[in-house]
Short mmCIF file of C-alpha atoms in Angstrom, two decimals:
data_model
loop_
_atom_site.label_atom_id
_atom_site.label_comp_id
_atom_site.label_asym_id
_atom_site.label_seq_id
_atom_site.Cartn_x
_atom_site.Cartn_y
_atom_site.Cartn_z
CA GLU G 1487 -69.99 38.22 18.86
CA ALA G 1488 -70.52 41.97 19.28
CA GLU G 1489 -67.87 44.20 17.73
CA VAL G 1490 -66.92 47.85 17.61
CA ALA G 1491 -67.85 49.28 14.21
CA GLN G 1492 -65.91 52.03 12.46
CA SER G 1493 -66.31 53.79 9.15
CA PRO G 1494 -64.88 54.51 6.74
CA ARG G 1495 -62.14 51.89 6.75
CA TYR G 1496 -59.92 53.99 4.51
CA LYS G 1497 -59.86 57.70 3.77
CA ILE G 1498 -57.62 59.66 1.44
CA THR G 1499 -57.82 63.43 1.62
CA GLU G 1500 -55.80 66.48 0.70
CA LYS G 1501 -54.26 68.69 3.34
CA SER G 1502 -56.48 71.51 4.57
CA GLN G 1503 -59.62 69.44 3.92
CA ALA G 1504 -62.00 68.27 6.65
CA VAL G 1505 -62.42 64.58 7.50
CA ALA G 1506 -64.72 62.76 9.88
CA PHE G 1507 -64.64 59.26 11.33
CA TRP G 1508 -67.50 57.38 12.94
CA CYS G 1509 -67.52 54.76 15.67
CA ASP G 1510 -70.31 52.60 17.08
CA PRO G 1511 -69.18 50.85 20.29
CA ILE G 1512 -70.37 47.50 21.59
CA SER G 1513 -73.90 47.83 22.92
CA GLY G 1514 -73.95 48.67 26.59
CA HIS G 1515 -70.36 49.89 26.73
CA ALA G 1516 -70.39 53.22 28.51
CA THR G 1517 -66.76 54.15 27.90
CA LEU G 1518 -65.48 55.00 24.43
CA TYR G 1519 -61.95 55.85 23.37
CA TRP G 1520 -60.38 57.31 20.26
CA TYR G 1521 -56.74 56.44 19.62
CA ARG G 1522 -54.24 57.43 16.94
CA GLN G 1523 -51.70 54.85 15.85
CA ILE G 1524 -48.79 55.95 13.70
CA LEU G 1525 -47.11 53.20 11.69
CA GLY G 1526 -44.65 51.32 13.87
CA GLN G 1527 -45.99 52.79 17.11
CA GLY G 1528 -48.50 51.76 19.72
CA PRO G 1529 -51.92 53.45 19.93
CA GLU G 1530 -51.97 56.81 21.73
CA LEU G 1531 -55.12 58.04 23.42
CA LEU G 1532 -56.74 61.11 21.88
CA VAL G 1533 -59.99 61.29 23.85
CA GLN G 1534 -62.02 59.25 26.33
CA PHE G 1535 -65.79 59.49 26.83
CA GLN G 1536 -67.86 58.23 29.73
CA ASP G 1537 -71.38 58.17 28.27
CA GLU G 1538 -71.69 61.56 26.58
CA SER G 1539 -69.10 63.33 28.72
CA VAL G 1540 -65.43 63.84 27.92
CA VAL G 1541 -63.24 62.31 30.64
CA ASP G 1542 -59.82 62.93 29.12
CA ASP G 1543 -58.94 64.96 26.04
CA SER G 1544 -55.54 66.16 27.23
CA GLN G 1545 -53.78 64.71 24.15
CA LEU G 1546 -56.33 65.91 21.60
CA PRO G 1547 -54.97 68.73 19.38
CA LYS G 1548 -57.97 70.91 19.96
CA ASP G 1549 -57.04 73.52 17.37
CA ARG G 1550 -57.93 71.04 14.62
CA PHE G 1551 -59.48 67.95 16.22
CA SER G 1552 -62.92 67.64 17.75
CA ALA G 1553 -64.87 64.68 19.09
CA GLU G 1554 -68.44 64.22 20.19
CA ARG G 1555 -70.69 61.53 21.57
CA LEU G 1556 -73.95 63.41 21.78
CA LYS G 1557 -76.30 60.64 22.92
CA GLY G 1558 -73.70 58.56 24.71
CA VAL G 1559 -73.72 55.84 22.06
CA ASP G 1560 -71.90 56.38 18.76
CA SER G 1561 -69.17 58.94 18.31
CA THR G 1562 -67.59 61.12 15.65
CA LEU G 1563 -63.99 62.32 15.45
CA LYS G 1564 -63.31 65.25 13.13
CA ILE G 1565 -60.15 66.82 11.80
CA GLN G 1566 -60.29 70.27 10.23
CA PRO G 1567 -58.01 71.17 8.53
CA ALA G 1568 -56.11 67.94 7.95
CA GLU G 1569 -52.33 68.10 7.87
CA LEU G 1570 -49.78 65.72 6.35
CA GLY G 1571 -48.74 64.58 9.83
CA ASP G 1572 -52.27 63.36 10.56
CA SER G 1573 -51.75 60.34 8.32
CA ALA G 1574 -52.26 57.40 10.68
CA MET G 1575 -54.69 54.71 11.79
CA TYR G 1576 -57.53 56.05 13.94
CA LEU G 1577 -58.84 53.43 16.31
CA CYS G 1578 -61.98 53.39 18.39
CA ALA G 1579 -62.31 51.20 21.47
CA SER G 1580 -65.01 50.63 24.05
CA THR G 1581 -65.32 49.04 27.45
CA ARG G 1582 -67.95 48.34 30.08
CA GLN G 1583 -67.94 50.67 33.03
CA TYR G 1584 -65.32 49.75 35.67
CA SER G 1585 -63.62 47.31 33.31
CA GLU G 1586 -60.01 47.56 32.14
CA THR G 1587 -60.64 45.42 29.06
CA GLN G 1588 -60.92 47.50 25.90
CA TYR G 1589 -62.32 46.14 22.66
CA PHE G 1590 -61.02 47.76 19.49
CA GLY G 1591 -62.66 48.39 16.17
CA PRO G 1592 -60.91 47.72 12.83
CA GLY G 1593 -59.74 51.33 12.57
CA THR G 1594 -59.84 54.01 9.88
CA ARG G 1595 -56.63 54.39 7.93
CA LEU G 1596 -56.17 58.05 6.96
CA LEU G 1597 -53.79 59.25 4.29
CA VAL G 1598 -53.35 63.00 3.88
CA LEU G 1599 -51.77 64.09 0.59
CA GLN J 929 -37.33 57.42 29.08
CA LYS J 930 -40.71 56.27 27.83
CA GLU J 931 -43.08 54.73 30.34
CA VAL J 932 -43.22 51.46 28.40
CA GLU J 933 -40.35 50.02 26.38
CA GLN J 934 -40.79 47.24 23.83
CA ASP J 935 -38.34 45.96 21.23
CA PRO J 936 -39.98 46.57 17.82
CA GLY J 937 -38.33 43.55 16.20
CA PRO J 938 -38.92 42.05 13.72
CA LEU J 939 -38.56 38.69 15.43
CA SER J 940 -38.44 35.65 13.12
CA VAL J 941 -38.71 32.14 14.52
CA PRO J 942 -39.39 28.72 12.96
CA GLU J 943 -42.80 27.12 13.28
CA GLY J 944 -43.15 25.12 16.49
CA ALA J 945 -40.63 27.19 18.46
CA ILE J 946 -41.34 28.90 21.76
CA VAL J 947 -41.62 32.66 21.38
CA SER J 948 -40.75 35.11 24.16
CA LEU J 949 -41.94 38.71 23.93
CA ASN J 950 -41.05 41.27 26.60
CA CYS J 951 -41.70 44.76 27.86
CA THR J 952 -40.19 46.88 30.58
CA TYR J 953 -41.83 49.81 32.29
CA SER J 954 -40.93 52.60 34.66
CA ASN J 955 -44.19 53.42 36.47
CA SER J 956 -44.43 51.33 39.64
CA ALA J 957 -48.12 52.27 39.97
CA PHE J 958 -49.13 50.12 36.98
CA GLN J 959 -51.42 47.33 38.18
CA TYR J 960 -53.11 46.03 35.04
CA PHE J 961 -51.07 44.37 32.31
CA MET J 962 -52.30 43.34 28.90
CA TRP J 963 -51.08 41.84 25.67
CA TYR J 964 -52.79 42.68 22.40
CA ARG J 965 -52.29 41.04 19.01
CA GLN J 966 -52.63 43.19 15.92
CA TYR J 967 -52.75 41.77 12.42
CA SER J 968 -51.78 44.01 9.52
CA ARG J 969 -54.37 46.70 8.84
CA LYS J 970 -56.60 45.53 11.69
CA GLY J 971 -57.37 46.83 15.17
CA PRO J 972 -55.66 45.34 18.26
CA GLU J 973 -57.26 42.25 19.78
CA LEU J 974 -56.92 41.51 23.51
CA LEU J 975 -54.97 38.29 24.11
CA MET J 976 -54.13 38.25 27.80
CA TYR J 977 -55.04 40.34 30.81
CA THR J 978 -53.27 40.13 34.17
CA TYR J 979 -53.78 41.99 37.41
CA SER J 980 -50.67 42.57 39.55
CA SER J 981 -47.87 39.98 39.58
CA GLY J 982 -47.78 36.33 38.63
CA ASN J 983 -48.47 34.06 35.71
CA LYS J 984 -51.57 33.47 33.64
CA GLU J 985 -51.97 30.73 31.07
CA ASP J 986 -54.48 30.44 28.23
CA GLY J 987 -53.92 27.64 25.78
CA ARG J 988 -50.57 28.17 24.05
CA PHE J 989 -50.14 31.62 25.63
CA THR J 990 -48.60 32.43 29.02
CA ALA J 991 -48.32 35.93 30.45
CA GLN J 992 -45.87 36.71 33.24
CA VAL J 993 -45.62 39.86 35.33
CA ASP J 994 -42.65 40.64 37.58
CA LYS J 995 -43.49 43.90 39.32
CA SER J 996 -40.25 43.91 41.32
CA SER J 997 -38.28 44.07 38.06
CA LYS J 998 -40.94 46.08 36.18
CA TYR J 999 -40.87 43.45 33.46
CA ILE J 1000 -43.64 41.57 31.67
CA SER J 1001 -43.45 38.70 29.21
CA LEU J 1002 -45.67 36.80 26.81
CA PHE J 1003 -44.72 33.25 25.85
CA ILE J 1004 -46.19 31.46 22.86
CA ARG J 1005 -45.73 27.69 22.74
CA ASP J 1006 -45.87 25.62 19.57
CA SER J 1007 -45.89 28.77 17.46
CA GLN J 1008 -47.93 28.72 14.25
CA PRO J 1009 -47.71 30.81 11.06
CA SER J 1010 -51.08 32.29 12.07
CA ASP J 1011 -49.35 33.79 15.13
CA SER J 1012 -47.46 36.15 12.79
CA ALA J 1013 -48.60 39.61 13.86
CA THR J 1014 -47.56 42.60 15.92
CA TYR J 1015 -47.82 42.07 19.67
CA LEU J 1016 -48.46 45.12 21.82
CA CYS J 1017 -47.94 45.18 25.55
CA ALA J 1018 -50.15 47.59 27.47
CA MET J 1019 -50.56 48.60 31.07
CA SER J 1020 -52.46 50.97 33.30
CA GLU J 1021 -52.96 52.23 36.80
CA ARG J 1022 -56.37 51.74 38.40
CA ASP J 1023 -59.00 53.85 36.63
CA ASP J 1024 -56.40 55.45 34.39
CA LYS J 1025 -55.60 55.41 30.70
CA ILE J 1026 -53.81 52.51 29.08
CA ILE J 1027 -50.22 53.03 27.93
CA PHE J 1028 -49.13 50.90 24.99
CA GLY J 1029 -45.70 49.75 23.93
CA LYS J 1030 -44.61 50.25 20.33
CA GLY J 1031 -45.30 46.60 19.50
CA THR J 1032 -43.05 43.74 18.40
CA ARG J 1033 -43.47 42.37 14.89
CA LEU J 1034 -43.37 38.58 14.96
CA HIS J 1035 -42.87 36.31 11.95
CA ILE J 1036 -43.37 32.56 12.28
CA LEU J 1037 -41.57 30.82 9.45
CA PRO J 1038 -43.29 27.67 8.06
#
């Protein structure tokens, strides 16, 4: 069964450092999402891509976060500089076009010290 | 008031019991309703998906949507220890982003 791949699974960094997370969606899924999930909360959307284009990045803190999906397949989410409050699980999800069903990857758990 | 409200629990029930998980919402434009299961340190996994009102059954799981009351439920029959997880309700308008509840932590006691 096809799955969304994410790496790394865990990342520990010091504040003010740069971190990057990678996501490879299910093959053929045109829509890709990055979510942030703080412990004890539901996932919150950071950015949504349709192919290589950003559809919604209204909740992305653009002063420190950036996301790209250059060829419309895999995607990278970057944080620079990281802050203590960025400690969370970063989830990637994908879906076929015109579908409401999102498939999630295992997530990257970030700890900022 | 948040768009989606969900009791965080934890909810502890004995093995074999019927579990009822619930969410309320405020946005009457929501049309798509989902339940995700999330095991510790894993990503959410889609359990049930319902469009508009009514019931949907899949094995031991039943999802109910009452749009008039803005209330959705997930029932788990014959609960098993392997059902212990966090259950997230989620909903969306057509072609719009999904809004998640905070999740309810469920413990099934052997």
